[in-house]
Coordinates of C-alpha atoms in Angstrom, one line a residue:
X210 CA 99.2 -31.9 12.9
X211 CA 99.2 -31.8 16.5
X212 CA 101.6 -34.4 18.3
X213 CA 99.7 -36.3 20.2
X214 CA 101.6 -39.3 20.6
X215 CA 101.8 -38.7 23.8
X216 CA 97.7 -39.7 24.1
X217 CA 96.5 -43.1 24.0
X218 CA 94.5 -44.7 21.3
X219 CA 91.1 -44.3 22.4
X220 CA 92.2 -40.0 23.3
X221 CA 92.8 -39.9 19.6
X222 CA 90.3 -41.5 18.5
X223 CA 87.7 -39.8 20.6
X224 CA 89.7 -36.5 19.2
X225 CA 89.2 -37.2 16.1
X226 CA 86.2 -38.5 15.9
X227 CA 84.5 -35.2 17.6
X228 CA 86.4 -33.4 15.5
X229 CA 85.2 -34.7 12.3
X230 CA 81.3 -34.5 14.3
X231 CA 81.3 -30.9 15.1
X232 CA 82.6 -30.0 11.7
X233 CA 79.7 -31.9 10.5
X234 CA 76.8 -30.9 12.6
X235 CA 78.0 -27.2 11.2
X236 CA 78.3 -27.7 7.5
X237 CA 76.1 -30.3 6.5
X238 CA 72.9 -28.4 4.7
X239 CA 75.7 -28.2 1.6
X240 CA 76.5 -31.8 1.6
X241 CA 73.2 -32.4 1.4
X242 CA 73.5 -29.9 -1.9
X243 CA 76.3 -31.2 -3.1
X244 CA 74.3 -35.3 -3.0
X245 CA 71.3 -33.8 -5.3
X246 CA 74.0 -31.8 -7.6
X247 CA 75.0 -34.9 -7.5
X248 CA 72.7 -37.5 -8.7
X249 CA 71.0 -34.5 -10.3
X250 CA 70.7 -35.7 -14.5
X251 CA 70.6 -39.4 -13.5
X252 CA 70.1 -42.0 -16.7
X253 CA 70.3 -39.3 -19.0
X254 CA 67.3 -36.9 -17.0
X255 CA 66.9 -33.7 -17.1
X256 CA 68.7 -32.2 -14.6
X257 CA 66.5 -30.3 -11.6
X258 CA 68.7 -27.7 -11.0
X259 CA 71.6 -25.3 -12.8
X260 CA 72.8 -24.0 -9.6
X261 CA 73.7 -24.4 -6.2
X262 CA 71.6 -21.5 -5.0
X263 CA 68.5 -23.4 -7.0
X264 CA 69.1 -26.3 -5.3
X265 CA 69.8 -24.6 -1.8
X266 CA 65.8 -22.6 -2.6
X267 CA 64.5 -25.4 -4.1
X268 CA 65.3 -27.4 -0.7
X269 CA 63.8 -25.3 1.1
X270 CA 60.9 -24.8 -0.3
X271 CA 59.8 -28.9 -0.9
X272 CA 61.3 -29.5 2.9
X273 CA 61.7 -26.9 4.6
X274 CA 64.3 -25.7 7.2
X275 CA 64.9 -29.5 7.8
X276 CA 65.6 -30.5 4.2
X277 CA 68.9 -29.4 5.1
X278 CA 69.7 -32.3 7.1
X279 CA 68.5 -35.8 6.0
X280 CA 70.9 -38.1 7.4
X281 CA 72.6 -36.4 9.7
X282 CA 72.6 -38.9 12.2
X283 CA 73.8 -41.1 8.7
X284 CA 76.7 -38.4 9.0
X285 CA 77.5 -38.1 12.3
X286 CA 78.2 -42.0 12.6
X287 CA 80.2 -42.3 9.8
X288 CA 82.3 -39.1 11.4
X289 CA 82.0 -40.9 14.6
X290 CA 83.3 -44.8 13.1
X291 CA 85.5 -43.3 9.5
X292 CA 87.6 -40.3 10.9
X293 CA 89.0 -41.7 13.9
X294 CA 89.7 -45.3 12.2
X295 CA 90.9 -43.1 9.4
X296 CA 92.7 -40.9 11.6
X297 CA 93.8 -42.7 14.3
X298 CA 96.0 -44.9 11.5
X299 CA 97.2 -42.3 9.8
X300 CA 99.0 -40.8 13.0
X301 CA 99.4 -44.3 14.3
X302 CA 101.9 -44.5 11.5
X303 CA 102.7 -41.4 11.3
X304 CA 104.5 -40.8 14.9
X305 CA 105.9 -44.8 15.2
X306 CA 109.5 -44.4 15.0
X307 CA 109.6 -40.3 16.7
X308 CA 110.8 -38.1 13.9
X309 CA 109.0 -36.4 11.0
X310 CA 108.3 -38.7 8.3
X311 CA 109.2 -37.8 4.7
X312 CA 106.2 -37.1 1.9
X313 CA 106.8 -40.6 0.8
X314 CA 106.6 -41.5 4.4
X315 CA 103.4 -39.7 5.0
X316 CA 102.2 -40.7 0.7
X317 CA 101.8 -44.3 2.9
X318 CA 100.2 -43.7 5.9
X319 CA 97.6 -41.7 4.4
X320 CA 97.3 -44.5 1.6
X321 CA 96.5 -46.7 5.0
X322 CA 94.4 -44.6 7.0
X323 CA 91.7 -43.9 4.1
X324 CA 92.0 -47.7 2.8
X325 CA 90.8 -49.0 6.8
X326 CA 88.5 -45.5 7.4
X327 CA 87.6 -45.6 3.6
X328 CA 86.4 -49.3 4.7
X329 CA 84.4 -49.5 8.3
X330 CA 82.5 -45.7 6.8
X331 CA 81.1 -48.0 4.1
X332 CA 77.6 -49.0 5.4
X333 CA 77.2 -45.4 7.0
X334 CA 78.0 -43.5 4.4
X335 CA 75.3 -45.6 2.1
X336 CA 72.8 -44.8 4.9
X337 CA 73.9 -40.9 4.6
X338 CA 73.8 -40.8 1.1
X339 CA 70.2 -42.3 0.1
X340 CA 68.3 -40.4 3.2
X341 CA 70.5 -36.4 1.7
X342 CA 68.9 -37.3 -1.3
X343 CA 65.6 -39.5 -0.6
X344 CA 63.6 -35.8 -0.4
X345 CA 64.2 -34.8 -4.3
X346 CA 62.2 -38.2 -5.4
X347 CA 58.9 -38.9 -5.7
X348 CA 56.7 -39.2 -2.4
X349 CA 55.6 -43.1 -2.9
X350 CA 59.0 -42.9 -4.2
X351 CA 61.2 -42.3 -1.1
X352 CA 62.4 -44.6 1.3
X353 CA 62.1 -42.6 3.6
X354 CA 64.6 -44.0 6.8
X355 CA 63.9 -42.1 10.1
X356 CA 67.4 -41.9 11.0
X357 CA 70.7 -44.4 10.5
X358 CA 69.3 -47.1 12.7
X359 CA 66.3 -47.6 10.8
X360 CA 68.3 -47.2 7.3
X361 CA 71.0 -50.0 8.4
X362 CA 68.5 -52.0 9.3
X363 CA 65.9 -51.4 6.1
X364 CA 69.3 -52.1 3.9
X365 CA 70.0 -55.3 5.2
X366 CA 66.5 -56.8 6.3
X367 CA 65.2 -55.2 2.5
X368 CA 68.6 -55.6 0.0
X369 CA 70.7 -58.1 2.2
X370 CA 74.5 -58.1 3.7
X371 CA 76.4 -57.0 0.6
X372 CA 74.1 -53.8 0.4
X373 CA 75.7 -52.0 3.2
X374 CA 78.7 -52.3 1.8
X375 CA 77.8 -51.1 -1.7
X376 CA 79.5 -49.0 -3.1
X377 CA 83.0 -49.8 -1.4
X378 CA 85.6 -49.6 -4.7
X379 CA 84.8 -45.5 -4.9
X380 CA 84.0 -45.1 -1.2
X381 CA 88.1 -46.6 -0.2
X382 CA 89.1 -44.8 -3.2
X383 CA 87.2 -41.6 -2.3
X384 CA 88.7 -42.0 1.3
X385 CA 92.1 -42.7 -0.1
X386 CA 91.9 -39.8 -2.0
X387 CA 90.6 -37.1 1.2
X388 CA 93.0 -38.8 3.9
X389 CA 96.1 -38.1 1.7
X390 CA 95.2 -35.0 -0.4
X391 CA 93.6 -33.5 3.5
X392 CA 96.7 -34.7 5.8
X393 CA 99.2 -34.3 3.0
X394 CA 98.7 -30.9 2.3
X395 CA 98.1 -29.4 5.8
X396 CA 100.9 -30.7 6.9
X397 CA 103.1 -30.0 5.0
X398 CA 101.9 -27.0 4.7
X399 CA 102.1 -26.9 8.6
X400 CA 105.3 -27.2 7.6
X401 CA 106.2 -24.5 5.4
X402 CA 104.9 -21.8 6.6
X403 CA 106.7 -22.0 10.4
X404 CA 110.3 -23.4 8.7
X405 CA 110.5 -19.9 6.9
X406 CA 108.6 -17.9 9.1
X407 CA 105.9 -17.2 7.8
X408 CA 104.0 -18.1 10.5
X409 CA 104.4 -19.5 13.9
X410 CA 102.8 -23.4 14.8
X411 CA 99.1 -21.3 15.3
X412 CA 95.8 -20.3 14.3
X413 CA 96.7 -18.4 11.7
X414 CA 98.7 -21.0 10.2
X415 CA 96.5 -23.9 10.7
X416 CA 93.7 -21.7 8.7
X417 CA 95.8 -20.7 5.8
X418 CA 96.7 -25.1 6.3
X419 CA 93.4 -25.8 6.2
X420 CA 92.1 -23.9 3.4
X421 CA 94.6 -25.2 0.9
X422 CA 94.4 -28.6 1.8
X423 CA 90.4 -28.0 1.5
X424 CA 90.6 -27.1 -2.2
X425 CA 92.7 -29.7 -3.0
X426 CA 90.9 -32.3 -1.4
X427 CA 88.3 -31.5 -3.0
X428 CA 89.5 -31.0 -6.4
X429 CA 90.7 -34.6 -6.7
X430 CA 88.1 -36.8 -4.5
X431 CA 84.9 -35.0 -6.7
X432 CA 85.2 -37.6 -9.0
X433 CA 85.1 -40.7 -7.1
X434 CA 82.8 -39.1 -4.7
X435 CA 80.2 -38.2 -7.8
X436 CA 80.4 -42.4 -8.5
X437 CA 80.2 -43.2 -5.0
X438 CA 76.9 -41.2 -4.5
X439 CA 74.8 -42.3 -8.0
X440 CA 76.7 -46.1 -6.4
X441 CA 75.0 -46.1 -2.9
X442 CA 72.0 -44.5 -4.5
X443 CA 71.3 -46.7 -7.3
X444 CA 68.0 -48.9 -7.8
X445 CA 68.4 -52.3 -8.7
X446 CA 65.1 -52.8 -11.1
X447 CA 65.0 -57.1 -12.2
X448 CA 68.5 -58.2 -11.0
X449 CA 70.3 -55.1 -13.1
X450 CA 71.7 -52.6 -11.6
X451 CA 71.6 -48.7 -12.7
X452 CA 75.3 -48.8 -12.8
X453 CA 78.5 -51.8 -12.5
X454 CA 81.3 -50.1 -11.3
X455 CA 83.0 -46.5 -10.6
X456 CA 84.4 -46.3 -14.5
X457 CA 81.0 -47.0 -15.6
X458 CA 79.7 -44.3 -13.9
X459 CA 82.5 -42.0 -14.6
X460 CA 82.1 -43.2 -18.8
X461 CA 78.2 -42.8 -18.5
X462 CA 78.8 -39.6 -16.6
X463 CA 80.8 -37.6 -19.4
X464 CA 78.9 -40.0 -22.7
X465 CA 75.2 -38.0 -21.5
X466 CA 76.3 -34.7 -19.3
X467 CA 79.7 -33.8 -20.4
X468 CA 83.7 -34.1 -19.4
X469 CA 83.0 -31.8 -16.4
X470 CA 80.3 -33.9 -14.7
X471 CA 82.3 -35.8 -12.9
X472 CA 83.0 -32.7 -10.8
X473 CA 79.5 -32.2 -10.1
X474 CA 78.8 -30.5 -6.8
X475 CA 82.4 -28.7 -6.7
X476 CA 81.1 -25.0 -5.4
X477 CA 79.0 -26.6 -2.2
X478 CA 81.7 -29.2 -2.0
X479 CA 84.7 -26.9 -2.0
X480 CA 82.6 -23.7 0.4
X481 CA 81.5 -26.3 3.0
X482 CA 85.4 -27.8 2.7
X483 CA 86.2 -24.1 3.4
X484 CA 84.3 -23.8 6.9
X485 CA 84.3 -27.7 7.7
X486 CA 88.4 -28.3 7.3
X487 CA 89.1 -25.5 9.7
X488 CA 86.7 -26.5 11.7
X489 CA 87.7 -30.0 12.3
X490 CA 91.0 -29.2 12.7
X491 CA 91.2 -25.8 14.9
X492 CA 88.7 -28.5 17.0
X493 CA 91.9 -31.6 17.2
X494 CA 94.2 -28.8 16.9
X495 CA 93.0 -27.7 20.8
X496 CA 91.4 -30.8 22.2
X497 CA 95.0 -31.8 21.9
X498 CA 96.3 -28.8 23.0
X499 CA 93.6 -28.8 26.4
X500 CA 94.4 -32.2 26.7
X501 CA 97.8 -31.9 27.3
X502 CA 97.7 -28.6 29.6
X503 CA 94.3 -30.5 31.5
X504 CA 96.1 -33.9 31.9
X505 CA 99.5 -34.7 30.9
X506 CA 101.2 -31.3 32.1
X507 CA 98.3 -31.6 35.5

């Protein structure tokens, strides 16, 4: 990652947040496909479709082009809070001693950053999940949130404050795994490439590091991600929730949908993760370079 130690905290937060928002704006349709795949086959129902292409065709046919952007406003809010917070916490610890940390220290930084960012982003994450999967429901069962503000207000009024933090444990678990996998893998790959003279600290180096981080991140984060999606989207009928927690989701998934079901949505997540990871890191690195050129070196 770029050496941002000389930038004020608010600049770091803005750059991390806008990088995440820019990447999300480009790649969000594949997020919608991932969400739809993850809730497909819930409660023993037959899966809607079997692969990414079928989901893409179905969404376009039934909901049109805008169907791929259901919940985008919530996703942007999530990036503005979640990404900025987790990156800033990570960076604050990362550079606090003025020298590169060890791998163990990076793991600790990733854990703390993911914990903080995951918690801050839960309400917008709940809204995003529900909005992204709403179009697959029969019209009479849809929640029909108009934008993220409407979703948050209605969730609070209709289900109470606790509902805004539904799925907190899997959301934080996912955030910790993503933070560790993304930032640690990215920084270690970048150090390896530069140290052994394979590349310099250039755009090709950033792209290769992003690709490695995306692959590791996708494999590691999908099990808690699907648990988060199902818990956040579940309905409580007669006071009884569909799932009791993250372990209950995994047990029911494996029993009813097979041992690979915790990795539902792997293909769209990986396809989405490659450009998103590259765009996010390139925007992040570029914005800090511009900041140093036009502000610090002015």
